[in-house]
PDB file of C-alpha atoms in Angstrom:
ATOM      1  CA  MET A   1    -127.269-132.779-176.650  1.00 71.00           C
ATOM      2  CA  ALA A   2    -129.085-134.550-179.474  1.00 83.00           C
ATOM      3  CA  LYS A   3    -131.011-137.820-179.509  1.00 87.00           C
ATOM      4  CA  VAL A   4    -129.183-140.053-182.007  1.00 90.00           C
ATOM      5  CA  TYR A   5    -130.261-143.434-183.381  1.00 91.00           C
ATOM      6  CA  ILE A   6    -127.071-145.344-182.576  1.00 90.00           C
ATOM      7  CA  TYR A   7    -128.069-148.997-182.049  1.00 93.00           C
ATOM      8  CA  LYS A   8    -129.851-150.628-184.977  1.00 93.00           C
ATOM      9  CA  ARG A   9    -132.719-153.089-184.601  1.00 94.00           C
ATOM     10  CA  PHE A  10    -130.712-156.249-185.301  1.00 95.00           C
ATOM     11  CA  GLU A  11    -127.920-155.001-183.068  1.00 94.00           C
ATOM     12  CA  ARG A  12    -130.341-154.724-180.133  1.00 95.00           C
ATOM     13  CA  PHE A  13    -131.977-158.065-180.934  1.00 96.00           C
ATOM     14  CA  TRP A  14    -128.566-159.736-181.127  1.00 95.00           C
ATOM     15  CA  HIS A  15    -127.384-158.135-177.876  1.00 95.00           C
ATOM     16  CA  TRP A  16    -130.382-159.098-175.727  1.00 96.00           C
ATOM     17  CA  THR A  17    -130.835-162.569-177.265  1.00 96.00           C
ATOM     18  CA  GLN A  18    -127.150-163.333-176.788  1.00 94.00           C
ATOM     19  CA  ALA A  19    -127.299-162.120-173.176  1.00 94.00           C
ATOM     20  CA  THR A  20    -130.369-164.297-172.494  1.00 95.00           C
ATOM     21  CA  LEU A  21    -128.810-167.392-174.053  1.00 95.00           C
ATOM     22  CA  ILE A  22    -125.510-166.929-172.199  1.00 93.00           C
ATOM     23  CA  PHE A  23    -127.391-166.509-168.917  1.00 95.00           C
ATOM     24  CA  TYR A  24    -129.475-169.635-169.624  1.00 95.00           C
ATOM     25  CA  LEU A  25    -126.397-171.648-170.653  1.00 95.00           C
ATOM     26  CA  ALA A  26    -124.699-170.640-167.408  1.00 93.00           C
ATOM     27  CA  LEU A  27    -127.693-171.753-165.329  1.00 94.00           C
ATOM     28  CA  THR A  28    -128.062-175.109-167.064  1.00 94.00           C
ATOM     29  CA  GLY A  29    -124.293-175.570-167.095  1.00 92.00           C
ATOM     30  CA  PHE A  30    -124.070-175.213-163.332  1.00 91.00           C
ATOM     31  CA  GLU A  31    -126.910-177.716-162.945  1.00 93.00           C
ATOM     32  CA  ILE A  32    -125.065-180.187-165.184  1.00 89.00           C
ATOM     33  CA  HIS A  33    -122.051-179.756-162.896  1.00 87.00           C
ATOM     34  CA  GLY A  34    -124.259-180.639-159.940  1.00 87.00           C
ATOM     35  CA  SER A  35    -124.217-177.182-158.315  1.00 87.00           C
ATOM     36  CA  TYR A  36    -127.991-177.347-157.817  1.00 87.00           C
ATOM     37  CA  SER A  37    -131.027-179.251-159.086  1.00 89.00           C
ATOM     38  CA  PHE A  38    -134.025-177.700-160.812  1.00 90.00           C
ATOM     39  CA  LEU A  39    -134.686-179.099-164.292  1.00 90.00           C
ATOM     40  CA  GLY A  40    -133.055-182.437-163.600  1.00 91.00           C
ATOM     41  CA  TYR A  41    -129.771-183.621-165.108  1.00 89.00           C
ATOM     42  CA  GLU A  42    -131.147-185.013-168.396  1.00 92.00           C
ATOM     43  CA  ASN A  43    -133.411-182.030-169.034  1.00 93.00           C
ATOM     44  CA  ALA A  44    -130.582-179.640-168.177  1.00 92.00           C
ATOM     45  CA  VAL A  45    -128.252-181.382-170.639  1.00 92.00           C
ATOM     46  CA  GLU A  46    -130.850-181.353-173.422  1.00 94.00           C
ATOM     47  CA  SER A  47    -131.855-177.706-172.904  1.00 94.00           C
ATOM     48  CA  HIS A  48    -128.180-176.714-172.620  1.00 94.00           C
ATOM     49  CA  ARG A  49    -127.547-178.377-175.982  1.00 93.00           C
ATOM     50  CA  VAL A  50    -130.528-176.633-177.625  1.00 95.00           C
ATOM     51  CA  ALA A  51    -129.512-173.225-176.241  1.00 95.00           C
ATOM     52  CA  ALA A  52    -125.939-173.808-177.461  1.00 94.00           C
ATOM     53  CA  TRP A  53    -127.146-174.429-181.039  1.00 95.00           C
ATOM     54  CA  MET A  54    -129.355-171.334-180.836  1.00 96.00           C
ATOM     55  CA  LEU A  55    -126.353-169.280-179.721  1.00 95.00           C
ATOM     56  CA  LEU A  56    -124.193-170.652-182.547  1.00 94.00           C
ATOM     57  CA  THR A  57    -126.921-169.755-185.058  1.00 96.00           C
ATOM     58  CA  LEU A  58    -127.162-166.251-183.613  1.00 96.00           C
ATOM     59  CA  ILE A  59    -123.370-165.844-183.768  1.00 94.00           C
ATOM     60  CA  ALA A  60    -123.370-166.901-187.432  1.00 94.00           C
ATOM     61  CA  PHE A  61    -126.011-164.266-188.260  1.00 95.00           C
ATOM     62  CA  SER A  62    -124.184-161.617-186.204  1.00 94.00           C
ATOM     63  CA  ILE A  63    -120.890-162.290-188.014  1.00 93.00           C
ATOM     64  CA  PHE A  64    -122.689-161.903-191.353  1.00 95.00           C
ATOM     65  CA  TRP A  65    -124.339-158.678-190.157  1.00 94.00           C
ATOM     66  CA  HIS A  66    -121.109-157.187-188.827  1.00 93.00           C
ATOM     67  CA  PHE A  67    -119.221-157.776-192.063  1.00 93.00           C
ATOM     68  CA  THR A  68    -122.011-156.723-194.451  1.00 94.00           C
ATOM     69  CA  THR A  69    -122.707-153.503-192.541  1.00 92.00           C
ATOM     70  CA  GLY A  70    -119.084-152.675-191.748  1.00 90.00           C
ATOM     71  CA  GLU A  71    -119.833-152.668-188.010  1.00 91.00           C
ATOM     72  CA  TRP A  72    -116.823-154.964-187.475  1.00 89.00           C
ATOM     73  CA  ARG A  73    -114.693-151.825-187.619  1.00 89.00           C
ATOM     74  CA  GLN A  74    -116.064-150.857-184.199  1.00 89.00           C
ATOM     75  CA  TYR A  75    -113.840-153.546-182.663  1.00 90.00           C
ATOM     76  CA  ILE A  76    -110.558-152.446-184.236  1.00 87.00           C
ATOM     77  CA  PRO A  77    -108.384-151.671-181.202  1.00 83.00           C
ATOM     78  CA  THR A  78    -106.603-148.360-180.868  1.00 84.00           C
ATOM     79  CA  PHE A  79    -104.177-147.157-178.237  1.00 85.00           C
ATOM     80  CA  SER A  80    -105.190-143.549-178.745  1.00 85.00           C
ATOM     81  CA  LYS A  81    -106.607-142.279-175.429  1.00 88.00           C
ATOM     82  CA  LEU A  82    -106.458-145.811-174.005  1.00 89.00           C
ATOM     83  CA  GLN A  83    -104.439-144.674-170.994  1.00 91.00           C
ATOM     84  CA  ALA A  84    -106.820-141.758-170.467  1.00 91.00           C
ATOM     85  CA  GLN A  85    -109.781-144.142-170.621  1.00 91.00           C
ATOM     86  CA  ILE A  86    -108.248-146.468-168.020  1.00 90.00           C
ATOM     87  CA  ARG A  87    -107.527-143.510-165.763  1.00 91.00           C
ATOM     88  CA  TYR A  88    -111.112-142.293-166.182  1.00 91.00           C
ATOM     89  CA  TYR A  89    -112.598-145.622-165.073  1.00 89.00           C
ATOM     90  CA  THR A  90    -110.201-145.990-162.144  1.00 88.00           C
ATOM     91  CA  LEU A  91    -110.068-142.386-160.889  1.00 90.00           C
ATOM     92  CA  GLY A  92    -111.744-139.759-163.047  1.00 89.00           C
ATOM     93  CA  ILE A  93    -115.252-141.178-162.916  1.00 88.00           C
ATOM     94  CA  PHE A  94    -115.252-140.919-159.113  1.00 87.00           C
ATOM     95  CA  LYS A  95    -114.156-137.275-159.274  1.00 87.00           C
ATOM     96  CA  GLY A  96    -116.817-136.251-161.763  1.00 84.00           C
ATOM     97  CA  GLU A  97    -114.306-135.645-164.556  1.00 87.00           C
ATOM     98  CA  PRO A  98    -115.581-135.525-168.167  1.00 87.00           C
ATOM     99  CA  HIS A  99    -115.372-138.622-170.337  1.00 86.00           C
ATOM    100  CA  PRO A 100    -112.095-138.624-172.338  1.00 88.00           C
ATOM    101  CA  THR A 101    -113.747-139.928-175.521  1.00 88.00           C
ATOM    102  CA  ARG A 102    -116.909-138.922-177.342  1.00 85.00           C
ATOM    103  CA  LYS A 103    -119.344-141.570-178.574  1.00 85.00           C
ATOM    104  CA  SER A 104    -120.777-141.356-182.080  1.00 84.00           C
ATOM    105  CA  VAL A 105    -122.489-143.630-184.612  1.00 85.00           C
ATOM    106  CA  ARG A 106    -119.097-144.401-186.155  1.00 85.00           C
ATOM    107  CA  ASN A 107    -117.359-144.836-182.791  1.00 86.00           C
ATOM    108  CA  LYS A 108    -119.753-146.501-180.375  1.00 89.00           C
ATOM    109  CA  LEU A 109    -116.962-148.019-178.287  1.00 89.00           C
ATOM    110  CA  ASN A 110    -114.200-146.264-176.420  1.00 89.00           C
ATOM    111  CA  PRO A 111    -110.632-147.686-176.793  1.00 90.00           C
ATOM    112  CA  LEU A 112    -110.886-149.875-173.683  1.00 90.00           C
ATOM    113  CA  GLN A 113    -114.286-151.250-174.693  1.00 90.00           C
ATOM    114  CA  ALA A 114    -113.078-152.058-178.216  1.00 90.00           C
ATOM    115  CA  LEU A 115    -110.074-153.932-176.829  1.00 91.00           C
ATOM    116  CA  THR A 116    -112.198-155.814-174.280  1.00 91.00           C
ATOM    117  CA  TYR A 117    -114.905-156.807-176.764  1.00 92.00           C
ATOM    118  CA  LEU A 118    -112.267-157.916-179.252  1.00 91.00           C
ATOM    119  CA  GLY A 119    -110.839-160.193-176.563  1.00 90.00           C
ATOM    120  CA  PHE A 120    -114.341-161.532-175.935  1.00 91.00           C
ATOM    121  CA  LYS A 121    -114.838-162.332-179.613  1.00 90.00           C
ATOM    122  CA  LEU A 122    -111.362-163.729-180.331  1.00 91.00           C
ATOM    123  CA  VAL A 123    -110.527-165.520-177.061  1.00 91.00           C
ATOM    124  CA  MET A 124    -113.392-166.141-174.642  1.00 91.00           C
ATOM    125  CA  ALA A 125    -116.174-166.974-177.108  1.00 91.00           C
ATOM    126  CA  PRO A 126    -114.019-169.280-179.314  1.00 93.00           C
ATOM    127  CA  LEU A 127    -112.688-171.083-176.216  1.00 93.00           C
ATOM    128  CA  LEU A 128    -116.215-171.762-175.029  1.00 92.00           C
ATOM    129  CA  ILE A 129    -117.547-172.721-178.461  1.00 92.00           C
ATOM    130  CA  VAL A 130    -114.694-175.041-179.500  1.00 91.00           C
ATOM    131  CA  THR A 131    -114.525-176.865-176.162  1.00 91.00           C
ATOM    132  CA  GLY A 132    -118.327-177.082-176.091  1.00 90.00           C
ATOM    133  CA  LEU A 133    -118.470-178.728-179.529  1.00 89.00           C
ATOM    134  CA  VAL A 134    -115.631-181.109-178.648  1.00 86.00           C
ATOM    135  CA  TYR A 135    -117.387-181.931-175.375  1.00 86.00           C
ATOM    136  CA  MET A 136    -120.691-182.475-177.199  1.00 84.00           C
ATOM    137  CA  PHE A 137    -119.275-184.760-179.916  1.00 82.00           C
ATOM    138  CA  TYR A 138    -116.372-186.272-177.992  1.00 77.00           C
ATOM    139  CA  ARG A 139    -117.657-189.853-178.129  1.00 71.00           C
ATOM    140  CA  THR A 140    -118.482-189.625-181.822  1.00 68.00           C
ATOM    141  CA  ILE A 141    -115.124-188.107-182.722  1.00 64.00           C
ATOM    142  CA  ASP A 142    -113.182-190.454-180.462  1.00 58.00           C
ATOM    143  CA  ALA A 143    -114.938-193.441-182.046  1.00 57.00           C
ATOM    144  CA  ASN A 144    -113.337-192.495-185.362  1.00 57.00           C
ATOM    145  CA  ASN A 145    -109.878-192.724-183.757  1.00 57.00           C
ATOM    146  CA  MET A 146    -108.917-189.119-184.444  1.00 55.00           C
ATOM    147  CA  VAL A 147    -105.524-188.750-182.781  1.00 52.00           C
ATOM    148  CA  ILE A 148    -105.970-185.050-182.061  1.00 57.00           C
ATOM    149  CA  ILE A 149    -109.067-185.694-179.963  1.00 61.00           C
ATOM    150  CA  SER A 150    -108.194-189.051-178.433  1.00 60.00           C
ATOM    151  CA  ASP A 151    -104.979-187.566-177.005  1.00 68.00           C
ATOM    152  CA  ILE A 152    -106.985-184.949-175.103  1.00 75.00           C
ATOM    153  CA  PRO A 153    -108.670-186.309-171.948  1.00 81.00           C
ATOM    154  CA  LEU A 154    -112.349-185.444-171.635  1.00 83.00           C
ATOM    155  CA  GLU A 155    -111.607-183.980-168.195  1.00 87.00           C
ATOM    156  CA  THR A 156    -109.294-181.425-169.824  1.00 88.00           C
ATOM    157  CA  VAL A 157    -111.973-180.445-172.330  1.00 88.00           C
ATOM    158  CA  ALA A 158    -114.489-180.083-169.493  1.00 89.00           C
ATOM    159  CA  PHE A 159    -112.052-177.941-167.486  1.00 91.00           C
ATOM    160  CA  LEU A 160    -111.347-175.599-170.418  1.00 92.00           C
ATOM    161  CA  HIS A 161    -115.060-175.327-171.183  1.00 92.00           C
ATOM    162  CA  THR A 162    -115.796-174.425-167.563  1.00 91.00           C
ATOM    163  CA  LEU A 163    -112.910-171.933-167.567  1.00 92.00           C
ATOM    164  CA  GLY A 164    -114.391-170.250-170.632  1.00 91.00           C
ATOM    165  CA  ALA A 165    -117.773-170.132-168.904  1.00 92.00           C
ATOM    166  CA  TYR A 166    -116.316-168.440-165.825  1.00 92.00           C
ATOM    167  CA  LEU A 167    -114.464-165.906-167.985  1.00 92.00           C
ATOM    168  CA  ILE A 168    -117.671-164.981-169.806  1.00 92.00           C
ATOM    169  CA  ILE A 169    -119.582-164.733-166.522  1.00 91.00           C
ATOM    170  CA  MET A 170    -116.898-162.364-165.206  1.00 92.00           C
ATOM    171  CA  PHE A 171    -117.135-160.387-168.447  1.00 92.00           C
ATOM    172  CA  ALA A 172    -120.936-160.176-168.072  1.00 91.00           C
ATOM    173  CA  ILE A 173    -120.675-158.905-164.482  1.00 91.00           C
ATOM    174  CA  VAL A 174    -118.187-156.194-165.461  1.00 90.00           C
ATOM    175  CA  HIS A 175    -120.287-155.358-168.529  1.00 91.00           C
ATOM    176  CA  VAL A 176    -123.434-154.866-166.422  1.00 90.00           C
ATOM    177  CA  TYR A 177    -121.509-152.616-164.030  1.00 89.00           C
ATOM    178  CA  MET A 178    -120.080-150.560-166.878  1.00 87.00           C
ATOM    179  CA  THR A 179    -123.588-149.900-168.234  1.00 88.00           C
ATOM    180  CA  THR A 180    -124.223-147.854-165.084  1.00 88.00           C
ATOM    181  CA  THR A 181    -121.384-145.415-165.873  1.00 83.00           C
ATOM    182  CA  GLY A 182    -123.318-143.401-168.463  1.00 79.00           C
ATOM    183  CA  GLU A 183    -124.986-140.013-168.032  1.00 80.00           C
ATOM    184  CA  THR A 184    -127.374-141.782-165.626  1.00 83.00           C
ATOM    185  CA  PRO A 185    -127.201-145.341-164.214  1.00 85.00           C
ATOM    186  CA  THR A 186    -129.866-146.482-166.704  1.00 88.00           C
ATOM    187  CA  SER A 187    -129.106-144.361-169.793  1.00 88.00           C
ATOM    188  CA  ASN A 188    -126.922-146.970-171.501  1.00 89.00           C
ATOM    189  CA  ILE A 189    -129.436-149.751-170.871  1.00 92.00           C
ATOM    190  CA  ARG A 190    -132.265-147.557-172.127  1.00 92.00           C
ATOM    191  CA  ALA A 191    -130.260-146.792-175.274  1.00 92.00           C
ATOM    192  CA  MET A 192    -129.813-150.505-175.976  1.00 93.00           C
ATOM    193  CA  ILE A 193    -133.593-150.948-175.668  1.00 94.00           C
ATOM    194  CA  THR A 194    -134.768-147.983-177.746  1.00 93.00           C
ATOM    195  CA  GLY A 195    -131.731-147.585-179.993  1.00 92.00           C
ATOM    196  CA  TYR A 196    -131.516-143.871-179.217  1.00 92.00           C
ATOM    197  CA  GLU A 197    -128.924-142.176-177.048  1.00 89.00           C
ATOM    198  CA  ASP A 198    -128.320-138.561-176.076  1.00 84.00           C
ATOM    199  CA  LEU A 199    -124.999-137.517-177.621  1.00 80.00           C
ATOM    200  CA  GLU A 200    -123.180-134.239-177.886  1.00 72.00           C
ATOM    201  CA  ASP A 201    -123.677-132.352-181.134  1.00 64.00           C
ATOM    202  CA  GLU A 202    -120.552-131.710-183.161  1.00 53.00           C
ATOM    203  CA  ASP A 203    -121.526-128.033-183.245  1.00 47.00           C
ATOM    204  CA  GLU A 204    -122.040-128.025-179.497  1.00 45.00           C
ATOM    205  CA  ASP A 205    -118.712-129.781-178.966  1.00 45.00           C
ATOM    206  CA  GLU A 206    -116.958-127.311-181.275  1.00 43.00           C
ATOM    207  CA  GLU A 207    -118.617-124.376-179.528  1.00 44.00           C
ATOM    208  CA  THR A 208    -117.430-125.682-176.142  1.00 40.00           C
ATOM    209  CA  THR A 209    -113.884-126.051-177.472  1.00 37.00           C
ATOM    210  CA  ASN A 210    -113.917-122.515-178.877  1.00 44.00           C
ATOM    211  CA  THR A 211    -115.248-121.129-175.610  1.00 42.00           C
ATOM    212  CA  GLN A 212    -112.538-122.894-173.645  1.00 39.00           C
ATOM    213  CA  SER A 213    -109.941-121.566-176.095  1.00 41.00           C
ATOM    214  CA  LYS A 214    -111.225-117.973-175.692  1.00 45.00           C
ATOM    215  CA  ASN A 215    -111.210-118.287-171.916  1.00 42.00           C
ATOM    216  CA  THR A 216    -107.629-119.511-172.031  1.00 39.00           C
ATOM    217  CA  LYS A 217    -106.531-116.574-174.195  1.00 42.00           C
ATOM    218  CA  THR A 218    -108.351-114.106-171.936  1.00 43.00           C
ATOM    219  CA  SER A 219    -106.620-115.469-168.861  1.00 40.00           C
ATOM    220  CA  GLU A 220    -103.183-115.147-170.465  1.00 43.00           C
ATOM    221  CA  PRO A 221    -101.145-112.067-169.357  1.00 42.00           C
TER     222      PRO A 221
END
């Protein structure tokens, strides 16, 4: 095993800031819906709006970073070992079986993670952002008699925005659980804090493969 610098500084900043803003938006969003009262309706609305703009700014910077560094390639889905990865999470992990894929700097995400995060970026996040902006500027847009907006009831926009929020909350819960499936329950979280993670050396991995191959040949009649 070797300690590898896998998560860059901006990547960690983006991850934790995004998580904090999403958590805060969820809290203020539920207060706006009347689920509880803490800040007060007007303060909740105003702070929700400010946090939303902060999240949009962060997303803009993260998109720029992903494309300038080439990190966007991490989210290209692949069906190679996808079935094995699903089986690992549903059965293998509880039997102590080895992980079917090996993490590296170039491949930080396994096939199932890449597919899930791509869905987050292309479906859940856009749904929440678009409906949030329409919700925020609905009166202004509607005042200009834009047919596209005026034909959509505000209740529908609110429902879709809330749906997007619930989907992201579900994603966050699953994401937190999945962080506990590393070498230790806290190793993945620690890696996202320090940037370093213990990964198998290519030489070590090759040596293991050769050993297994020799053992197989020895056992043959």
